mmCIF file of C-alpha atoms and ligand atoms in Angstrom:
data_model
loop_
_atom_site.group_PDB
_atom_site.id
_atom_site.type_symbol
_atom_site.label_atom_id
_atom_site.label_comp_id
_atom_site.label_asym_id
_atom_site.label_seq_id
_atom_site.Cartn_x
_atom_site.Cartn_y
_atom_site.Cartn_z
ATOM 1 C CA UNK A 15 -30.738 -36.656 -2.375
ATOM 2 C CA UNK A 16 -34.184 -36.632 -3.662
ATOM 3 C CA UNK A 17 -35.318 -37.699 -6.883
ATOM 4 C CA UNK A 18 -36.763 -35.537 -10.207
ATOM 5 C CA UNK A 19 -40.266 -37.395 -9.852
ATOM 6 C CA UNK A 20 -40.849 -36.850 -6.319
ATOM 7 C CA UNK A 21 -40.435 -33.087 -6.618
ATOM 8 C CA UNK A 22 -42.776 -30.348 -8.750
ATOM 9 C CA UNK A 23 -41.328 -28.673 -11.641
ATOM 10 C CA UNK A 24 -42.116 -24.644 -11.039
ATOM 11 C CA UNK A 25 -43.060 -21.620 -13.090
ATOM 12 C CA UNK A 26 -40.168 -19.657 -12.129
ATOM 13 C CA UNK A 27 -38.302 -23.096 -13.457
ATOM 14 C CA UNK A 28 -36.941 -24.861 -10.079
ATOM 15 C CA UNK A 29 -38.210 -27.444 -8.326
ATOM 16 C CA UNK A 30 -40.262 -28.253 -5.286
ATOM 17 C CA UNK A 31 -40.870 -30.998 -3.013
ATOM 18 C CA UNK A 32 -40.860 -31.896 1.377
ATOM 19 C CA UNK A 33 -37.846 -31.354 3.194
ATOM 20 C CA UNK A 34 -36.353 -34.179 1.701
ATOM 21 C CA UNK A 35 -35.032 -37.279 3.004
ATOM 22 C CA UNK A 36 -31.577 -37.847 3.223
ATOM 23 C CA UNK A 37 -29.528 -39.878 0.830
ATOM 24 C CA UNK A 38 -26.189 -40.114 2.020
ATOM 25 C CA UNK A 39 -23.417 -43.430 1.988
ATOM 26 C CA UNK A 40 -20.918 -41.526 4.752
ATOM 27 C CA UNK A 41 -23.486 -40.372 7.909
ATOM 28 C CA UNK A 42 -22.739 -39.153 10.817
ATOM 29 C CA UNK A 43 -24.599 -41.392 13.649
ATOM 30 C CA UNK A 44 -27.187 -39.288 15.160
ATOM 31 C CA UNK A 45 -26.879 -38.992 19.084
ATOM 32 C CA UNK A 46 -29.007 -40.652 21.039
ATOM 33 C CA UNK A 47 -28.434 -36.753 23.103
ATOM 34 C CA UNK A 48 -31.335 -34.441 22.174
ATOM 35 C CA UNK A 49 -29.520 -31.397 20.205
ATOM 36 C CA UNK A 50 -29.437 -27.885 21.690
ATOM 37 C CA UNK A 51 -32.781 -25.897 20.731
ATOM 38 C CA UNK A 52 -30.296 -23.576 18.036
ATOM 39 C CA UNK A 53 -32.488 -20.245 17.991
ATOM 40 C CA UNK A 54 -30.225 -17.950 15.107
ATOM 41 C CA UNK A 55 -27.105 -17.447 14.378
ATOM 42 C CA UNK A 56 -25.141 -15.662 16.384
ATOM 43 C CA UNK A 57 -22.098 -14.055 15.959
ATOM 44 C CA UNK A 58 -18.330 -14.560 13.794
ATOM 45 C CA UNK A 59 -15.235 -15.463 15.919
ATOM 46 C CA UNK A 60 -12.823 -14.424 13.057
ATOM 47 C CA UNK A 61 -9.236 -14.357 13.190
ATOM 48 C CA UNK A 62 -7.529 -10.795 11.379
ATOM 49 C CA UNK A 63 -3.783 -10.394 10.860
ATOM 50 C CA UNK A 64 -4.032 -6.598 10.394
ATOM 51 C CA UNK A 65 -6.431 -5.813 13.197
ATOM 52 C CA UNK A 66 -6.148 -1.735 12.168
ATOM 53 C CA UNK A 67 -7.024 -2.161 8.474
ATOM 54 C CA UNK A 68 -9.652 -4.268 9.075
ATOM 55 C CA UNK A 69 -11.362 -1.680 11.728
ATOM 56 C CA UNK A 70 -11.239 0.235 8.471
ATOM 57 C CA UNK A 71 -13.025 -2.136 6.522
ATOM 58 C CA UNK A 72 -15.465 -3.153 8.932
ATOM 59 C CA UNK A 73 -16.243 0.441 11.564
ATOM 60 C CA UNK A 74 -15.423 2.907 8.778
ATOM 61 C CA UNK A 75 -16.308 1.559 5.917
ATOM 62 C CA UNK A 76 -19.088 -0.513 6.314
ATOM 63 C CA UNK A 77 -20.323 1.026 9.392
ATOM 64 C CA UNK A 78 -20.687 -1.240 11.920
ATOM 65 C CA UNK A 79 -20.884 -0.427 15.410
ATOM 66 C CA UNK A 80 -18.296 -1.063 17.959
ATOM 67 C CA UNK A 81 -19.386 -2.511 21.571
ATOM 68 C CA UNK A 82 -15.937 -2.615 22.956
ATOM 69 C CA UNK A 83 -12.242 -2.916 21.721
ATOM 70 C CA UNK A 84 -8.739 -3.447 22.791
ATOM 71 C CA UNK A 85 -5.522 -4.095 21.186
ATOM 72 C CA UNK A 86 -6.272 -7.739 20.580
ATOM 73 C CA UNK A 87 -9.930 -7.480 19.452
ATOM 74 C CA UNK A 88 -12.452 -5.204 18.543
ATOM 75 C CA UNK A 89 -16.351 -6.434 19.164
ATOM 76 C CA UNK A 90 -18.837 -5.587 16.237
ATOM 77 C CA UNK A 91 -22.850 -4.671 15.945
ATOM 78 C CA UNK A 92 -25.245 -4.527 13.234
ATOM 79 C CA UNK A 93 -28.270 -1.853 13.658
ATOM 80 C CA UNK A 94 -30.404 -3.979 15.148
ATOM 81 C CA UNK A 95 -28.681 -6.260 17.432
ATOM 82 C CA UNK A 96 -29.085 -6.190 21.508
ATOM 83 C CA UNK A 97 -26.452 -8.979 22.238
ATOM 84 C CA UNK A 98 -23.122 -7.935 22.816
ATOM 85 C CA UNK A 99 -21.767 -8.476 19.675
ATOM 86 C CA UNK A 100 -22.185 -9.915 15.950
ATOM 87 C CA UNK A 101 -18.791 -10.267 14.835
ATOM 88 C CA UNK A 102 -15.082 -10.572 16.554
ATOM 89 C CA UNK A 103 -12.040 -9.366 14.961
ATOM 90 C CA UNK A 104 -9.517 -10.887 16.876
ATOM 91 C CA UNK A 105 -5.321 -10.360 16.012
ATOM 92 C CA UNK A 106 -3.653 -13.444 15.205
ATOM 93 C CA UNK A 107 -1.220 -15.284 12.744
ATOM 94 C CA UNK A 108 -3.425 -16.835 10.666
ATOM 95 C CA UNK A 109 -6.374 -15.424 9.087
ATOM 96 C CA UNK A 110 -9.466 -17.858 10.141
ATOM 97 C CA UNK A 111 -12.242 -18.412 12.043
ATOM 98 C CA UNK A 112 -12.082 -18.862 15.487
ATOM 99 C CA UNK A 113 -15.909 -19.762 15.937
ATOM 100 C CA UNK A 114 -19.206 -20.152 14.045
ATOM 101 C CA UNK A 115 -21.514 -18.835 17.245
ATOM 102 C CA UNK A 116 -24.651 -19.680 18.010
ATOM 103 C CA UNK A 117 -27.795 -18.367 20.279
ATOM 104 C CA UNK A 118 -29.247 -21.371 21.599
ATOM 105 C CA UNK A 119 -33.433 -21.094 24.280
ATOM 106 C CA UNK A 120 -31.981 -21.992 27.363
ATOM 107 C CA UNK A 121 -29.028 -22.023 29.459
ATOM 108 C CA UNK A 122 -29.866 -25.789 29.924
ATOM 109 C CA UNK A 123 -29.520 -26.469 25.914
ATOM 110 C CA UNK A 124 -25.808 -26.211 26.301
ATOM 111 C CA UNK A 125 -25.622 -29.068 28.898
ATOM 112 C CA UNK A 126 -27.364 -30.846 25.807
ATOM 113 C CA UNK A 127 -25.068 -29.373 23.589
ATOM 114 C CA UNK A 128 -22.026 -31.272 25.677
ATOM 115 C CA UNK A 129 -24.363 -34.298 25.986
ATOM 116 C CA UNK A 130 -24.630 -34.352 21.699
ATOM 117 C CA UNK A 131 -21.467 -33.497 20.972
ATOM 118 C CA UNK A 132 -19.982 -36.023 23.881
ATOM 119 C CA UNK A 133 -21.842 -38.094 22.403
ATOM 120 C CA UNK A 134 -20.167 -37.780 18.669
ATOM 121 C CA UNK A 135 -16.825 -38.188 20.057
ATOM 122 C CA UNK A 136 -15.775 -34.882 19.379
ATOM 123 C CA UNK A 137 -13.079 -31.966 20.759
ATOM 124 C CA UNK A 138 -16.252 -30.391 23.329
ATOM 125 C CA UNK A 139 -15.031 -27.870 25.817
ATOM 126 C CA UNK A 140 -17.351 -25.706 27.898
ATOM 127 C CA UNK A 141 -15.911 -22.256 29.786
ATOM 128 C CA UNK A 142 -18.561 -20.753 31.989
ATOM 129 C CA UNK A 143 -16.892 -17.560 31.672
ATOM 130 C CA UNK A 144 -16.962 -17.314 27.653
ATOM 131 C CA UNK A 145 -14.990 -17.401 25.146
ATOM 132 C CA UNK A 146 -14.967 -14.066 24.198
ATOM 133 C CA UNK A 147 -16.232 -10.795 26.099
ATOM 134 C CA UNK A 148 -19.887 -9.844 26.137
ATOM 135 C CA UNK A 149 -20.850 -13.476 26.857
ATOM 136 C CA UNK A 150 -21.533 -15.926 29.090
ATOM 137 C CA UNK A 151 -21.563 -19.582 30.218
ATOM 138 C CA UNK A 152 -20.398 -21.198 26.600
ATOM 139 C CA UNK A 153 -19.619 -24.707 24.768
ATOM 140 C CA UNK A 154 -17.341 -25.269 21.588
ATOM 141 C CA UNK A 155 -16.781 -28.227 20.009
ATOM 142 C CA UNK A 156 -14.758 -29.084 17.042
ATOM 143 C CA UNK A 157 -17.851 -30.848 14.763
ATOM 144 C CA UNK A 158 -18.094 -33.714 13.224
ATOM 145 C CA UNK A 159 -17.157 -31.919 10.213
ATOM 146 C CA UNK A 160 -14.834 -30.132 11.288
ATOM 147 C CA UNK A 161 -15.494 -26.847 12.125
ATOM 148 C CA UNK A 162 -15.587 -24.633 15.210
ATOM 149 C CA UNK A 163 -19.008 -24.289 16.213
ATOM 150 C CA UNK A 164 -19.742 -22.831 19.672
ATOM 151 C CA UNK A 165 -23.334 -22.729 21.476
ATOM 152 C CA UNK A 166 -23.640 -19.507 24.276
ATOM 153 C CA UNK A 167 -27.027 -18.817 25.914
ATOM 154 C CA UNK A 168 -26.357 -15.705 28.207
ATOM 155 C CA UNK A 169 -25.195 -12.179 26.992
ATOM 156 C CA UNK A 170 -24.330 -8.533 28.058
ATOM 157 C CA UNK A 171 -27.655 -6.618 26.594
ATOM 158 C CA UNK A 172 -26.614 -3.444 24.721
ATOM 159 C CA UNK A 173 -28.345 -0.487 22.885
ATOM 160 C CA UNK A 174 -30.384 -1.567 19.508
ATOM 161 C CA UNK A 175 -29.078 1.731 17.294
ATOM 162 C CA UNK A 176 -32.317 1.212 15.311
ATOM 163 C CA UNK A 177 -34.138 4.855 16.298
ATOM 164 C CA UNK A 178 -30.382 6.818 15.835
ATOM 165 C CA UNK A 179 -31.372 7.329 12.216
ATOM 166 C CA UNK A 180 -28.525 10.089 13.358
ATOM 167 C CA UNK A 181 -25.699 7.715 12.733
ATOM 168 C CA UNK A 182 -27.384 5.725 9.712
ATOM 169 C CA UNK A 183 -24.808 5.477 6.454
ATOM 170 C CA UNK A 184 -26.801 4.766 3.465
ATOM 171 C CA UNK A 185 -25.404 1.640 3.225
ATOM 172 C CA UNK A 186 -26.330 0.382 7.049
ATOM 173 C CA UNK A 187 -25.765 -3.044 8.084
ATOM 174 C CA UNK A 188 -29.136 -4.073 10.177
ATOM 175 C CA UNK A 189 -28.530 -7.946 10.917
ATOM 176 C CA UNK A 190 -26.103 -10.485 11.122
ATOM 177 C CA UNK A 191 -28.123 -13.081 8.342
ATOM 178 C CA UNK A 192 -26.327 -16.541 8.017
ATOM 179 C CA UNK A 193 -23.085 -17.922 7.579
ATOM 180 C CA UNK A 194 -21.768 -19.947 4.517
ATOM 181 C CA UNK A 195 -19.404 -23.207 4.885
ATOM 182 C CA UNK A 196 -17.184 -25.308 2.785
ATOM 183 C CA UNK A 197 -16.983 -28.995 2.677
ATOM 184 C CA UNK A 198 -16.787 -31.542 0.567
ATOM 185 C CA UNK A 199 -19.663 -34.438 1.534
ATOM 186 C CA UNK A 200 -22.699 -31.733 1.262
ATOM 187 C CA UNK A 201 -24.972 -34.561 1.977
ATOM 188 C CA UNK A 202 -23.312 -35.770 5.012
ATOM 189 C CA UNK A 203 -23.388 -32.577 6.079
ATOM 190 C CA UNK A 204 -26.875 -31.777 5.480
ATOM 191 C CA UNK A 205 -27.542 -34.965 7.718
ATOM 192 C CA UNK A 206 -25.514 -34.591 10.663
ATOM 193 C CA UNK A 207 -27.139 -29.815 10.432
ATOM 194 C CA UNK A 208 -31.029 -31.971 10.663
ATOM 195 C CA UNK A 209 -29.555 -34.121 13.405
ATOM 196 C CA UNK A 210 -28.682 -30.719 15.087
ATOM 197 C CA UNK A 211 -32.533 -29.649 14.704
ATOM 198 C CA UNK A 212 -32.017 -27.505 11.398
ATOM 199 C CA UNK A 213 -34.127 -27.250 8.248
ATOM 200 C CA UNK A 214 -33.509 -27.039 4.482
ATOM 201 C CA UNK A 215 -34.811 -24.461 2.588
ATOM 202 C CA UNK A 216 -33.183 -24.858 -0.720
ATOM 203 C CA UNK A 217 -30.108 -26.911 -2.565
ATOM 204 C CA UNK A 218 -28.587 -26.947 -5.830
ATOM 205 C CA UNK A 219 -28.552 -30.994 -7.028
ATOM 206 C CA UNK A 220 -27.654 -31.790 -10.831
ATOM 207 C CA UNK A 221 -30.287 -34.987 -12.473
ATOM 208 C CA UNK A 222 -27.878 -38.082 -11.142
ATOM 209 C CA UNK A 223 -28.646 -36.424 -7.015
ATOM 210 C CA UNK A 224 -25.241 -34.708 -6.627
ATOM 211 C CA UNK A 225 -25.592 -32.092 -3.923
ATOM 212 C CA UNK A 226 -23.351 -29.264 -4.575
ATOM 213 C CA UNK A 227 -25.219 -26.939 -1.815
ATOM 214 C CA UNK A 228 -27.737 -26.951 0.462
ATOM 215 C CA UNK A 229 -29.220 -24.217 3.087
ATOM 216 C CA UNK A 230 -30.216 -24.288 5.860
ATOM 217 C CA UNK A 231 -32.421 -22.767 8.656
ATOM 218 C CA UNK A 232 -33.070 -22.300 12.105
ATOM 219 C CA UNK A 233 -34.721 -18.524 12.113
ATOM 220 C CA UNK A 234 -37.456 -18.628 9.574
ATOM 221 C CA UNK A 235 -35.703 -17.028 7.315
ATOM 222 C CA UNK A 236 -33.662 -18.905 4.085
ATOM 223 C CA UNK A 237 -31.023 -19.497 6.389
ATOM 224 C CA UNK A 238 -28.651 -19.837 9.424
ATOM 225 C CA UNK A 239 -26.096 -21.652 7.504
ATOM 226 C CA UNK A 240 -25.040 -22.939 4.271
ATOM 227 C CA UNK A 241 -23.402 -26.185 2.984
ATOM 228 C CA UNK A 242 -20.779 -25.511 0.470
ATOM 229 C CA UNK A 243 -19.663 -27.904 -1.782
ATOM 230 C CA UNK A 244 -15.652 -27.976 -1.901
ATOM 231 C CA UNK A 245 -12.613 -28.493 -0.318
ATOM 232 C CA UNK A 246 -13.292 -27.513 3.568
ATOM 233 C CA UNK A 247 -13.394 -27.412 6.211
ATOM 234 C CA UNK A 248 -13.465 -23.518 5.198
ATOM 235 C CA UNK A 249 -15.701 -20.837 5.572
ATOM 236 C CA UNK A 250 -16.619 -19.401 2.793
ATOM 237 C CA UNK A 251 -18.898 -16.354 3.919
ATOM 238 C CA UNK A 252 -20.183 -14.320 6.942
ATOM 239 C CA UNK A 253 -23.200 -12.250 5.835
ATOM 240 C CA UNK A 254 -24.357 -8.984 7.116
ATOM 241 C CA UNK A 255 -28.349 -7.659 5.358
ATOM 242 C CA UNK A 256 -29.598 -4.336 4.865
ATOM 243 C CA UNK A 257 -33.149 -3.500 4.867
ATOM 244 C CA UNK A 258 -33.499 -2.695 1.303
ATOM 245 C CA UNK A 259 -31.570 -2.813 -2.277
ATOM 246 C CA UNK A 260 -30.248 0.641 -2.399
ATOM 247 C CA UNK A 261 -28.405 0.410 0.707
ATOM 248 C CA UNK A 262 -26.017 -2.249 -1.420
ATOM 249 C CA UNK A 263 -25.761 -0.196 -4.375
ATOM 250 C CA UNK A 264 -24.560 2.697 -2.155
ATOM 251 C CA UNK A 265 -21.941 0.643 -0.493
ATOM 252 C CA UNK A 266 -21.015 -0.065 -4.481
ATOM 253 C CA UNK A 267 -21.064 3.472 -4.808
ATOM 254 C CA UNK A 268 -18.621 4.492 -1.412
ATOM 255 C CA UNK A 269 -15.969 1.599 -2.710
ATOM 256 C CA UNK A 270 -15.835 3.123 -5.561
ATOM 257 C CA UNK A 271 -15.309 7.080 -3.807
ATOM 258 C CA UNK A 272 -13.073 5.532 -0.920
ATOM 259 C CA UNK A 273 -10.897 3.549 -4.509
ATOM 260 C CA UNK A 274 -11.195 0.390 -3.194
ATOM 261 C CA UNK A 275 -14.182 -1.108 -5.755
ATOM 262 C CA UNK A 276 -11.123 -4.444 -5.780
ATOM 263 C CA UNK A 277 -12.760 -5.267 -2.720
ATOM 264 C CA UNK A 278 -15.658 -6.177 -4.573
ATOM 265 C CA UNK A 279 -15.714 -9.595 -5.741
ATOM 266 C CA UNK A 280 -18.985 -10.426 -7.028
ATOM 267 C CA UNK A 281 -22.176 -8.573 -7.409
ATOM 268 C CA UNK A 282 -24.506 -6.995 -6.777
ATOM 269 C CA UNK A 283 -27.400 -9.253 -8.229
ATOM 270 C CA UNK A 284 -29.892 -11.375 -8.101
ATOM 271 C CA UNK A 285 -29.936 -14.588 -6.419
ATOM 272 C CA UNK A 286 -32.320 -17.284 -7.736
ATOM 273 C CA UNK A 287 -31.574 -19.351 -4.800
ATOM 274 C CA UNK A 288 -32.810 -17.153 -1.833
ATOM 275 C CA UNK A 289 -34.185 -14.516 -4.014
ATOM 276 C CA UNK A 290 -32.038 -12.427 -1.996
ATOM 277 C CA UNK A 291 -30.464 -9.165 -3.758
ATOM 278 C CA UNK A 292 -26.487 -9.442 -2.930
ATOM 279 C CA UNK A 293 -23.262 -8.761 -2.868
ATOM 280 C CA UNK A 294 -19.822 -10.305 -1.726
ATOM 281 C CA UNK A 295 -17.114 -7.926 -0.340
ATOM 282 C CA UNK A 296 -13.645 -9.541 0.786
ATOM 283 C CA UNK A 297 -12.070 -7.972 3.670
ATOM 284 C CA UNK A 298 -8.290 -7.294 3.713
ATOM 285 C CA UNK A 299 -7.373 -10.492 4.956
ATOM 286 C CA UNK A 300 -9.339 -12.415 1.973
ATOM 287 C CA UNK A 301 -12.487 -13.786 4.335
ATOM 288 C CA UNK A 302 -15.519 -12.367 2.164
ATOM 289 C CA UNK A 303 -18.240 -10.670 3.607
ATOM 290 C CA UNK A 304 -21.119 -10.431 1.525
ATOM 291 C CA UNK A 305 -23.884 -7.751 2.158
ATOM 292 C CA UNK A 306 -27.509 -9.694 0.925
ATOM 293 C CA UNK A 307 -31.355 -8.228 1.477
ATOM 294 C CA UNK A 308 -35.105 -9.272 1.026
ATOM 295 C CA UNK A 309 -34.839 -13.239 1.364
ATOM 296 C CA UNK A 310 -38.700 -14.515 2.386
ATOM 297 C CA UNK A 311 -40.436 -16.358 5.047
ATOM 298 C CA UNK A 312 -39.984 -19.857 5.888
ATOM 299 C CA UNK A 313 -41.462 -20.356 9.349
ATOM 300 C CA UNK A 314 -44.283 -22.742 8.256
ATOM 301 C CA UNK A 315 -44.011 -26.335 9.518
ATOM 302 C CA UNK A 316 -45.095 -27.500 5.483
ATOM 303 C CA UNK A 317 -42.254 -25.001 3.254
ATOM 304 C CA UNK A 318 -41.354 -26.006 0.786
ATOM 305 C CA UNK A 319 -37.630 -27.200 -0.023
ATOM 306 C CA UNK A 320 -36.604 -25.019 -3.631
ATOM 307 C CA UNK A 321 -34.404 -27.713 -5.684
ATOM 308 C CA UNK A 322 -32.288 -25.894 -8.387
ATOM 309 C CA UNK A 323 -30.861 -27.736 -10.944
ATOM 310 C CA UNK A 324 -26.863 -26.982 -11.346
ATOM 311 C CA UNK A 325 -27.276 -26.345 -14.632
ATOM 312 C CA UNK A 326 -29.591 -23.522 -14.374
ATOM 313 C CA UNK A 327 -28.032 -20.218 -15.168
ATOM 314 C CA UNK A 328 -30.032 -18.157 -13.153
ATOM 315 C CA UNK A 329 -29.435 -19.741 -9.988
ATOM 316 C CA UNK A 330 -26.562 -18.563 -8.449
ATOM 317 C CA UNK A 331 -27.535 -15.207 -10.360
ATOM 318 C CA UNK A 332 -31.139 -14.795 -11.406
ATOM 319 C CA UNK A 333 -29.955 -12.367 -14.313
ATOM 320 C CA UNK A 334 -27.996 -14.693 -15.807
ATOM 321 C CA UNK A 335 -24.701 -13.290 -14.320
ATOM 322 C CA UNK A 336 -21.973 -14.732 -14.437
ATOM 323 C CA UNK A 337 -19.559 -16.495 -10.419
ATOM 324 C CA UNK A 338 -16.437 -15.621 -10.908
ATOM 325 C CA UNK A 339 -14.121 -18.302 -10.128
ATOM 326 C CA UNK A 340 -12.982 -16.917 -7.446
ATOM 327 C CA UNK A 341 -15.796 -17.210 -5.388
ATOM 328 C CA UNK A 342 -16.390 -20.460 -5.838
ATOM 329 C CA UNK A 343 -12.413 -21.416 -5.242
ATOM 330 C CA UNK A 344 -11.549 -19.300 -2.747
ATOM 331 C CA UNK A 345 -12.240 -19.576 1.031
ATOM 332 C CA UNK A 346 -10.980 -18.836 4.961
ATOM 333 C CA UNK A 347 -9.510 -21.544 7.064
ATOM 334 C CA UNK A 348 -10.859 -22.959 10.248
ATOM 335 C CA UNK A 349 -9.323 -23.293 13.576
ATOM 336 C CA UNK A 350 -9.785 -26.010 16.115
ATOM 337 C CA UNK A 351 -10.376 -25.092 20.035
ATOM 338 C CA UNK A 352 -6.098 -24.571 20.343
ATOM 339 C CA UNK A 353 -5.894 -21.821 17.573
ATOM 340 C CA UNK A 354 -4.785 -24.720 14.685
ATOM 341 C CA UNK A 355 -6.002 -24.367 11.104
ATOM 342 C CA UNK A 356 -7.629 -27.231 10.321
ATOM 343 C CA UNK A 357 -6.409 -29.900 7.350
ATOM 344 C CA UNK A 358 -8.271 -29.512 4.399
ATOM 345 C CA UNK A 359 -9.734 -32.053 2.763
ATOM 346 C CA UNK A 360 -10.185 -31.886 -1.394
ATOM 347 C CA UNK A 361 -13.657 -32.599 -2.520
ATOM 348 C CA UNK A 362 -14.566 -35.921 -4.783
ATOM 349 C CA UNK A 363 -17.974 -34.954 -5.848
ATOM 350 C CA UNK A 364 -18.208 -32.841 -9.067
ATOM 351 C CA UNK A 365 -17.351 -29.331 -8.802
ATOM 352 C CA UNK A 366 -20.516 -27.005 -9.220
ATOM 353 C CA UNK A 367 -17.693 -25.136 -11.301
ATOM 354 C CA UNK A 368 -16.284 -27.505 -13.737
ATOM 355 C CA UNK A 369 -19.827 -28.231 -14.335
ATOM 356 C CA UNK A 370 -20.789 -24.913 -15.382
ATOM 357 C CA UNK A 371 -18.010 -23.397 -16.238
ATOM 358 C CA UNK A 372 -15.299 -23.157 -19.262
ATOM 359 C CA UNK A 373 -14.965 -26.077 -22.614
ATOM 360 C CA UNK A 374 -15.979 -28.871 -19.804
ATOM 361 C CA UNK A 375 -19.124 -26.982 -18.231
ATOM 362 C CA UNK A 376 -22.326 -26.222 -19.918
ATOM 363 C CA UNK A 377 -25.918 -24.230 -18.584
ATOM 364 C CA UNK A 378 -28.698 -23.247 -19.274
ATOM 365 C CA UNK A 379 -31.265 -20.287 -19.069
ATOM 366 C CA UNK A 380 -34.129 -22.281 -21.145
ATOM 367 C CA UNK A 381 -34.158 -25.209 -19.924
ATOM 368 C CA UNK A 382 -35.049 -27.930 -23.396
ATOM 369 C CA UNK A 383 -35.030 -24.979 -25.317
ATOM 370 C CA UNK A 384 -32.795 -23.353 -27.749
ATOM 371 C CA UNK A 385 -29.060 -23.141 -26.590
ATOM 372 C CA UNK A 386 -27.172 -20.081 -25.112
ATOM 373 C CA UNK A 387 -25.954 -17.660 -28.159
ATOM 374 C CA UNK A 388 -22.039 -18.740 -28.170
ATOM 375 C CA UNK A 389 -20.169 -16.344 -26.036
ATOM 376 C CA UNK A 390 -22.651 -16.860 -23.081
ATOM 377 C CA UNK A 391 -22.597 -21.101 -22.900
ATOM 378 C CA UNK A 392 -20.041 -21.988 -19.791
ATOM 379 C CA UNK A 393 -21.665 -19.126 -17.892
ATOM 380 C CA UNK A 394 -17.973 -17.469 -17.677
ATOM 381 C CA UNK A 395 -15.375 -17.952 -20.312
ATOM 382 C CA UNK A 396 -11.977 -17.559 -18.536
ATOM 383 C CA UNK A 397 -10.188 -15.074 -20.621
ATOM 384 C CA UNK A 398 -12.949 -13.729 -22.624
ATOM 385 C CA UNK A 399 -13.695 -11.187 -19.332
ATOM 386 C CA UNK A 400 -13.706 -7.684 -20.406
HETATM 387 FE FE1 FE2 B 501 -25.040 -16.388 1.246
#
């Protein structure tokens, strides 16, 4: 995506550059129509197979607030949210994502979304009544990467629960922070998302320029969504933010006390990418949920783009802790607009797991100097975890 010569190596071990020209051999055509003005990631429409089990996980354990519920769906929001919901749990036969939903600035931006995606030849459907409760006029599309994207402006306002300290729990989830999508061709995805108005904040590359993942934002944080290289289209995770690191530790303690520690897939830890403190959980259907806090402001137009070397042992975990293989391989299906699972295409570029894990992979802690100790090489040795 960029040449290392165009980047500056920082004292922290990663590179910085200005927003990079994206090189892709297989670009999605850039529409003549202007993109909608996206404000932020707003909610995920998530199909679950056992609504009661999911309610226990998201409401009783994680403490999301129920805005509304019936026998078919539960509408949940985080503490600081004033729009109707950040997560819809919808009962269905196949656990999958029905929509990644973004809020746009004005009602007229929906006309722009229709024009933008119609020009790309996508399946585009508009529902003036909205596709979910609490949301008005909405546009749903299957985007050029195969993901179900939604755009809306109108929504019912509900009470912000920030001042309701009597209801807060130690692991309070205060905001929806981002989505993470798995797609085979990351440069193609990045180029299309830039056409949609997103800015790259960080990415992971190797010296040959293979791109393994990229983080992109509309709101001034590290991201509203990230593209992770892998078989796709699939959903890697949906992420909620806490105020502080201790809130994340409290979630771990609670899961232990409930004898639900098997819901913890990876972490807690500190990311290299994004600098955020993190925890990855798996819900009863295996959908991955991240809890995250304290990334950084990215809103200036000349915000430097950070590039991590795929072999940097601290890119995914700043403390050098291993990434479990399931985190690289597992992800949720996504649906088309008729509710059918989208076919999954294999990644053809090298996989991050293959180049960093096990006998074939290598990583470093101090670039160009001594090797890591034998027991640390390969980042995560299958069969050697205790
Ligand atoms: Fe994330």
